[in-house]
Amino acid sequence: PIANKEDSNCVYCNTINYSISSDTGICYGDSITLIVSGGSQYIWSTGSNSSLITVKPDSSETYSVYISDTTQCWDLATVVVTVYQSVKASFWTDQPSYSAGDSILFINSSAEATDFYWEFDDSINNTSVAEDPTHSYVSNGIKKVALIASNPCFSDTFYRTLNIFPASSIEDNLPPIFTSLRLYPNPGCSSLNIDLELSLDAHLEFCVIDIVGRKILIHESENAKGTHHYLLQDEISFIPQGIYIVQINILDKNSGEFIGSTNIKWVKTN
């Protein structure tokens, strides 16, 4: 209830059944008509008393209107008009150089965009629609990365060239049974890949050891002669960030006797 200024009696206002244009978006330079109905009198924030107004805002704006069906009773409604501006696409990466297998974070710095489409110039997982994606290249070489940034009205494309160097292999101090060994990405966060080639059939044990010497993960694989790829993903998800040693132990496949091992420093990031 509200007080009537003329006789001090209370006036009880009922809910006004009205309808109004939904929140909407327009392109910069366009106009739009907003409509309200259900009352008998209207006062817009623009000063108009009409049931409809045509507006042409330069930037996103909220329009409000008072709706009345009696002299004393009013209701308030609003409409948000989003104005889509011209898009400027841009991005950068978190490091100046990379090797194949490294996890690269692409940091989006586009202006006025709502949607993103990436092409990484790679043979696997070549595209993404994330705002700030990560990507690991499977091959080295010059890569021309494209970002198409857009909104419902405008789009822009930005290119940047990355030089992906060959992935480093760990060849020094390897037990003779190893033909090759590579661990990546390093640093890494969500996955750990190990590529290796053995000259003999053996049993392998992968251990992740923290800086105080505790074995916090043991992963085993049998009959590993030849070329193999191992992916540690779920196993390392719980490991906190820090510096670790990945120890690969080689055991005789029949007797289980220790043949040799190699240690690789690995940095776990968030």
Short mmCIF file of C-alpha atoms in Angstrom, two decimals:
data_model
loop_
_atom_site.label_atom_id
_atom_site.label_comp_id
_atom_site.label_asym_id
_atom_site.label_seq_id
_atom_site.Cartn_x
_atom_site.Cartn_y
_atom_site.Cartn_z
CA PRO A 1 0.00 0.00 0.00
CA ILE A 2 0.98 3.64 -0.59
CA ALA A 3 -0.49 6.80 0.93
CA ASN A 4 -2.83 9.02 -1.07
CA LYS A 5 -1.55 12.54 -0.65
CA GLU A 6 -5.02 14.04 -1.09
CA ASP A 7 -6.93 12.29 1.72
CA SER A 8 -4.21 10.20 3.48
CA ASN A 9 -6.04 6.96 2.79
CA CYS A 10 -4.08 3.93 1.64
CA VAL A 11 -4.15 2.89 -1.99
CA TYR A 12 -3.46 -0.81 -2.61
CA CYS A 13 -1.58 -1.49 -5.85
CA ASN A 14 -2.04 -4.76 -7.67
CA THR A 15 0.63 -6.36 -9.85
CA ILE A 16 0.61 -4.86 -13.34
CA ASN A 17 0.51 -7.47 -16.06
CA TYR A 18 2.83 -6.07 -18.68
CA SER A 19 5.15 -7.32 -21.41
CA ILE A 20 8.33 -5.71 -22.70
CA SER A 21 10.96 -6.41 -25.35
CA SER A 22 13.55 -9.01 -24.34
CA ASP A 23 17.19 -8.19 -23.78
CA THR A 24 18.82 -8.07 -27.19
CA GLY A 25 21.94 -7.22 -29.14
CA ILE A 26 22.56 -5.04 -32.19
CA CYS A 27 25.50 -4.20 -34.40
CA TYR A 28 27.26 -0.88 -33.92
CA GLY A 29 25.51 1.77 -36.03
CA ASP A 30 22.13 -0.01 -36.05
CA SER A 31 18.92 1.08 -34.30
CA ILE A 32 16.23 -0.97 -32.57
CA THR A 33 12.65 -0.42 -31.43
CA LEU A 34 11.71 -1.36 -27.86
CA ILE A 35 8.04 -2.00 -27.03
CA VAL A 36 6.14 -2.17 -23.75
CA SER A 37 2.43 -2.98 -23.26
CA GLY A 38 0.00 -3.77 -20.47
CA GLY A 39 -0.28 -0.42 -18.69
CA SER A 40 -1.97 2.84 -19.53
CA GLN A 41 0.94 5.25 -19.05
CA TYR A 42 4.69 4.91 -19.60
CA ILE A 43 7.79 6.92 -18.76
CA TRP A 44 11.04 5.72 -20.36
CA SER A 45 14.50 6.59 -19.10
CA THR A 46 14.91 8.48 -22.40
CA GLY A 47 12.01 10.77 -21.38
CA SER A 48 9.55 9.31 -23.89
CA ASN A 49 5.93 8.67 -22.82
CA SER A 50 5.17 6.36 -25.75
CA SER A 51 4.65 2.61 -25.56
CA LEU A 52 7.55 2.18 -27.98
CA ILE A 53 10.87 3.91 -28.50
CA THR A 54 13.53 3.61 -31.20
CA VAL A 55 17.09 3.85 -29.91
CA LYS A 56 20.56 3.87 -31.50
CA PRO A 57 23.12 3.52 -28.72
CA ASP A 58 26.86 3.74 -29.40
CA SER A 59 27.61 1.26 -26.60
CA SER A 60 25.73 -1.31 -24.55
CA GLU A 61 23.00 0.32 -22.47
CA THR A 62 20.12 -0.53 -20.14
CA TYR A 63 16.77 1.19 -20.81
CA SER A 64 14.15 1.38 -18.04
CA VAL A 65 10.47 2.28 -18.17
CA TYR A 66 7.88 3.04 -15.48
CA ILE A 67 4.53 1.37 -16.27
CA SER A 68 1.29 2.67 -14.69
CA ASP A 69 -2.31 1.49 -14.72
CA THR A 70 -3.61 4.00 -12.12
CA THR A 71 -2.47 7.42 -10.96
CA GLN A 72 -0.65 6.10 -7.89
CA CYS A 73 0.54 2.64 -8.95
CA TRP A 74 3.67 1.99 -11.03
CA ASP A 75 5.96 -0.85 -11.94
CA LEU A 76 9.51 -0.74 -13.31
CA ALA A 77 10.92 -2.81 -16.20
CA THR A 78 14.28 -2.80 -17.98
CA VAL A 79 15.75 -3.89 -21.31
CA VAL A 80 19.48 -4.44 -21.89
CA VAL A 81 20.66 -3.59 -25.41
CA THR A 82 24.13 -5.00 -26.11
CA VAL A 83 26.00 -3.17 -28.86
CA TYR A 84 28.54 -5.36 -30.67
CA GLN A 85 31.64 -3.40 -31.66
CA SER A 86 34.30 -4.12 -34.27
CA VAL A 87 36.57 -7.03 -33.29
CA LYS A 88 40.36 -6.90 -33.03
CA ALA A 89 41.93 -10.36 -32.86
CA SER A 90 45.26 -10.96 -31.14
CA PHE A 91 47.10 -13.53 -28.99
CA TRP A 92 50.50 -14.39 -27.56
CA THR A 93 52.13 -17.47 -26.06
CA ASP A 94 53.58 -18.01 -22.60
CA GLN A 95 57.15 -18.77 -23.81
CA PRO A 96 59.33 -17.55 -26.71
CA SER A 97 60.35 -21.01 -28.00
CA TYR A 98 59.11 -24.60 -27.87
CA SER A 99 59.97 -28.15 -28.81
CA ALA A 100 57.64 -30.77 -30.25
CA GLY A 101 55.63 -32.31 -27.42
CA ASP A 102 55.73 -29.20 -25.20
CA SER A 103 52.39 -27.92 -23.89
CA ILE A 104 51.90 -24.41 -25.32
CA LEU A 105 49.44 -21.98 -23.73
CA PHE A 106 47.87 -19.56 -26.21
CA ILE A 107 46.80 -16.41 -24.37
CA ASN A 108 43.94 -14.60 -26.06
CA SER A 109 44.12 -10.79 -26.07
CA SER A 110 41.34 -10.11 -28.60
CA ALA A 111 39.03 -7.13 -28.06
CA GLU A 112 35.22 -7.14 -28.35
CA ALA A 113 35.02 -10.85 -29.28
CA THR A 114 32.67 -13.48 -27.88
CA ASP A 115 33.66 -16.52 -29.96
CA PHE A 116 37.04 -17.93 -30.97
CA TYR A 117 38.30 -20.43 -33.53
CA TRP A 118 41.94 -21.56 -33.61
CA GLU A 119 43.93 -23.39 -36.28
CA PHE A 120 47.35 -24.60 -35.08
CA ASP A 121 48.82 -25.78 -38.42
CA ASP A 122 49.31 -29.29 -37.01
CA SER A 123 48.30 -32.81 -38.06
CA ILE A 124 46.57 -33.81 -34.78
CA ASN A 125 44.02 -31.81 -32.72
CA ASN A 126 44.51 -28.97 -35.18
CA THR A 127 41.61 -26.76 -34.05
CA SER A 128 40.05 -25.40 -30.86
CA VAL A 129 37.18 -23.12 -29.86
CA ALA A 130 38.51 -22.42 -26.35
CA GLU A 131 39.30 -18.85 -25.39
CA ASP A 132 42.80 -19.70 -24.11
CA PRO A 133 43.68 -23.16 -25.46
CA THR A 134 46.75 -25.31 -24.97
CA HIS A 135 48.32 -27.36 -27.74
CA SER A 136 51.23 -29.78 -28.08
CA TYR A 137 52.78 -30.11 -31.54
CA VAL A 138 53.55 -33.59 -32.78
CA SER A 139 56.15 -32.38 -35.28
CA ASN A 140 58.74 -29.64 -35.47
CA GLY A 141 59.01 -26.83 -38.02
CA ILE A 142 57.49 -23.43 -38.76
CA LYS A 143 53.80 -23.32 -37.75
CA LYS A 144 51.43 -20.52 -38.84
CA VAL A 145 48.79 -20.26 -36.11
CA ALA A 146 45.51 -18.51 -36.94
CA LEU A 147 42.92 -17.09 -34.54
CA ILE A 148 39.51 -16.03 -35.85
CA ALA A 149 37.84 -13.88 -33.19
CA SER A 150 34.21 -12.87 -33.69
CA ASN A 151 30.95 -11.68 -32.20
CA PRO A 152 27.45 -11.85 -33.76
CA CYS A 153 28.28 -8.86 -36.00
CA PHE A 154 32.02 -8.68 -36.71
CA SER A 155 35.09 -10.91 -37.05
CA ASP A 156 38.85 -10.52 -37.39
CA THR A 157 41.75 -12.92 -38.07
CA PHE A 158 45.19 -12.78 -36.50
CA TYR A 159 48.23 -14.88 -37.47
CA ARG A 160 51.42 -15.64 -35.57
CA THR A 161 54.32 -17.85 -36.63
CA LEU A 162 55.89 -20.29 -34.17
CA ASN A 163 59.15 -22.17 -34.64
CA ILE A 164 58.78 -25.64 -33.12
CA PHE A 165 62.16 -27.24 -32.52
CA PRO A 166 62.75 -31.00 -32.56
CA ALA A 167 61.91 -32.71 -29.29
CA SER A 168 65.00 -33.39 -27.26
CA SER A 169 65.96 -37.01 -26.70
CA ILE A 170 67.78 -38.38 -23.66
CA GLU A 171 70.72 -40.27 -25.06
CA ASP A 172 73.47 -39.75 -22.44
CA ASN A 173 74.07 -42.36 -19.74
CA LEU A 174 71.35 -44.67 -21.06
CA PRO A 175 71.66 -48.37 -20.24
CA PRO A 176 72.64 -50.30 -23.38
CA ILE A 177 69.20 -51.90 -23.56
CA PHE A 178 67.72 -48.50 -24.52
CA THR A 179 67.90 -47.54 -28.20
CA SER A 180 66.12 -44.20 -27.59
CA LEU A 181 64.18 -42.44 -24.84
CA ARG A 182 62.13 -39.25 -24.77
CA LEU A 183 59.95 -37.72 -22.01
CA TYR A 184 57.53 -34.83 -22.74
CA PRO A 185 56.07 -32.32 -22.12
CA ASN A 186 58.65 -31.10 -19.67
CA PRO A 187 57.54 -28.98 -17.86
CA GLY A 188 54.06 -30.50 -17.96
CA CYS A 189 50.86 -30.56 -15.93
CA SER A 190 48.07 -32.89 -17.09
CA SER A 191 49.93 -35.66 -18.87
CA LEU A 192 53.36 -37.25 -19.14
CA ASN A 193 54.42 -39.02 -22.34
CA ILE A 194 57.33 -41.46 -22.53
CA ASP A 195 58.58 -42.70 -25.90
CA LEU A 196 61.23 -45.39 -25.81
CA GLU A 197 62.78 -48.20 -27.80
CA LEU A 198 64.32 -51.30 -26.20
CA SER A 199 66.69 -53.72 -27.87
CA LEU A 200 65.66 -56.60 -25.58
CA ASP A 201 62.39 -57.85 -24.15
CA ALA A 202 62.14 -56.65 -20.56
CA HIS A 203 59.86 -55.65 -17.72
CA LEU A 204 59.72 -51.86 -17.08
CA GLU A 205 58.93 -49.99 -13.88
CA PHE A 206 58.24 -46.24 -14.00
CA CYS A 207 58.70 -44.44 -10.67
CA VAL A 208 58.01 -40.75 -9.90
CA ILE A 209 60.21 -39.67 -7.00
CA ASP A 210 59.91 -36.35 -5.13
CA ILE A 211 62.82 -34.18 -3.98
CA VAL A 212 63.12 -36.00 -0.63
CA GLY A 213 63.37 -39.41 -2.29
CA ARG A 214 59.83 -40.71 -1.77
CA LYS A 215 58.32 -42.86 -4.52
CA ILE A 216 54.88 -41.29 -5.04
CA LEU A 217 53.95 -43.24 -8.17
CA ILE A 218 54.87 -46.65 -9.56
CA HIS A 219 53.64 -47.76 -12.99
CA GLU A 220 54.63 -51.12 -14.46
CA SER A 221 54.73 -52.47 -18.01
CA GLU A 222 55.67 -55.96 -19.20
CA ASN A 223 57.30 -57.25 -22.40
CA ALA A 224 58.46 -53.90 -23.70
CA LYS A 225 60.81 -54.92 -26.49
CA GLY A 226 60.73 -52.58 -29.49
CA THR A 227 59.19 -49.12 -29.78
CA HIS A 228 56.53 -48.08 -27.26
CA HIS A 229 54.58 -45.02 -26.16
CA TYR A 230 53.43 -44.70 -22.55
CA LEU A 231 50.98 -42.08 -21.33
CA LEU A 232 50.72 -41.26 -17.62
CA GLN A 233 47.64 -39.10 -17.15
CA ASP A 234 45.21 -40.16 -14.43
CA GLU A 235 48.17 -41.36 -12.36
CA ILE A 236 49.81 -37.91 -12.19
CA SER A 237 46.67 -35.78 -11.79
CA PHE A 238 46.96 -35.77 -7.99
CA ILE A 239 50.68 -34.90 -7.91
CA PRO A 240 51.33 -31.32 -6.69
CA GLN A 241 53.52 -28.97 -8.69
CA GLY A 242 57.24 -29.28 -8.10
CA ILE A 243 60.44 -30.94 -9.30
CA TYR A 244 60.52 -34.74 -9.57
CA ILE A 245 62.72 -37.55 -10.84
CA VAL A 246 61.17 -40.02 -13.26
CA GLN A 247 63.09 -43.25 -12.75
CA ILE A 248 62.80 -46.04 -15.31
CA ASN A 249 63.93 -49.41 -14.01
CA ILE A 250 64.61 -52.32 -16.37
CA LEU A 251 64.01 -55.83 -14.98
CA ASP A 252 64.54 -59.23 -16.53
CA LYS A 253 61.16 -60.37 -17.86
CA ASN A 254 61.61 -63.93 -16.49
CA SER A 255 63.54 -63.63 -13.23
CA GLY A 256 62.63 -60.07 -12.31
CA GLU A 257 66.30 -59.30 -11.65
CA PHE A 258 67.41 -55.68 -11.95
CA ILE A 259 69.21 -54.90 -15.24
CA GLY A 260 69.62 -51.13 -15.15
CA SER A 261 67.84 -47.79 -14.76
CA THR A 262 67.89 -44.17 -15.88
CA ASN A 263 66.70 -40.99 -14.16
CA ILE A 264 65.07 -37.97 -15.81
CA LYS A 265 64.26 -34.67 -14.11
CA TRP A 266 60.62 -33.65 -14.64
CA VAL A 267 58.88 -30.41 -13.60
CA LYS A 268 55.17 -30.63 -12.74
CA THR A 269 53.21 -27.39 -13.18
CA ASN A 270 49.63 -26.43 -12.30
#
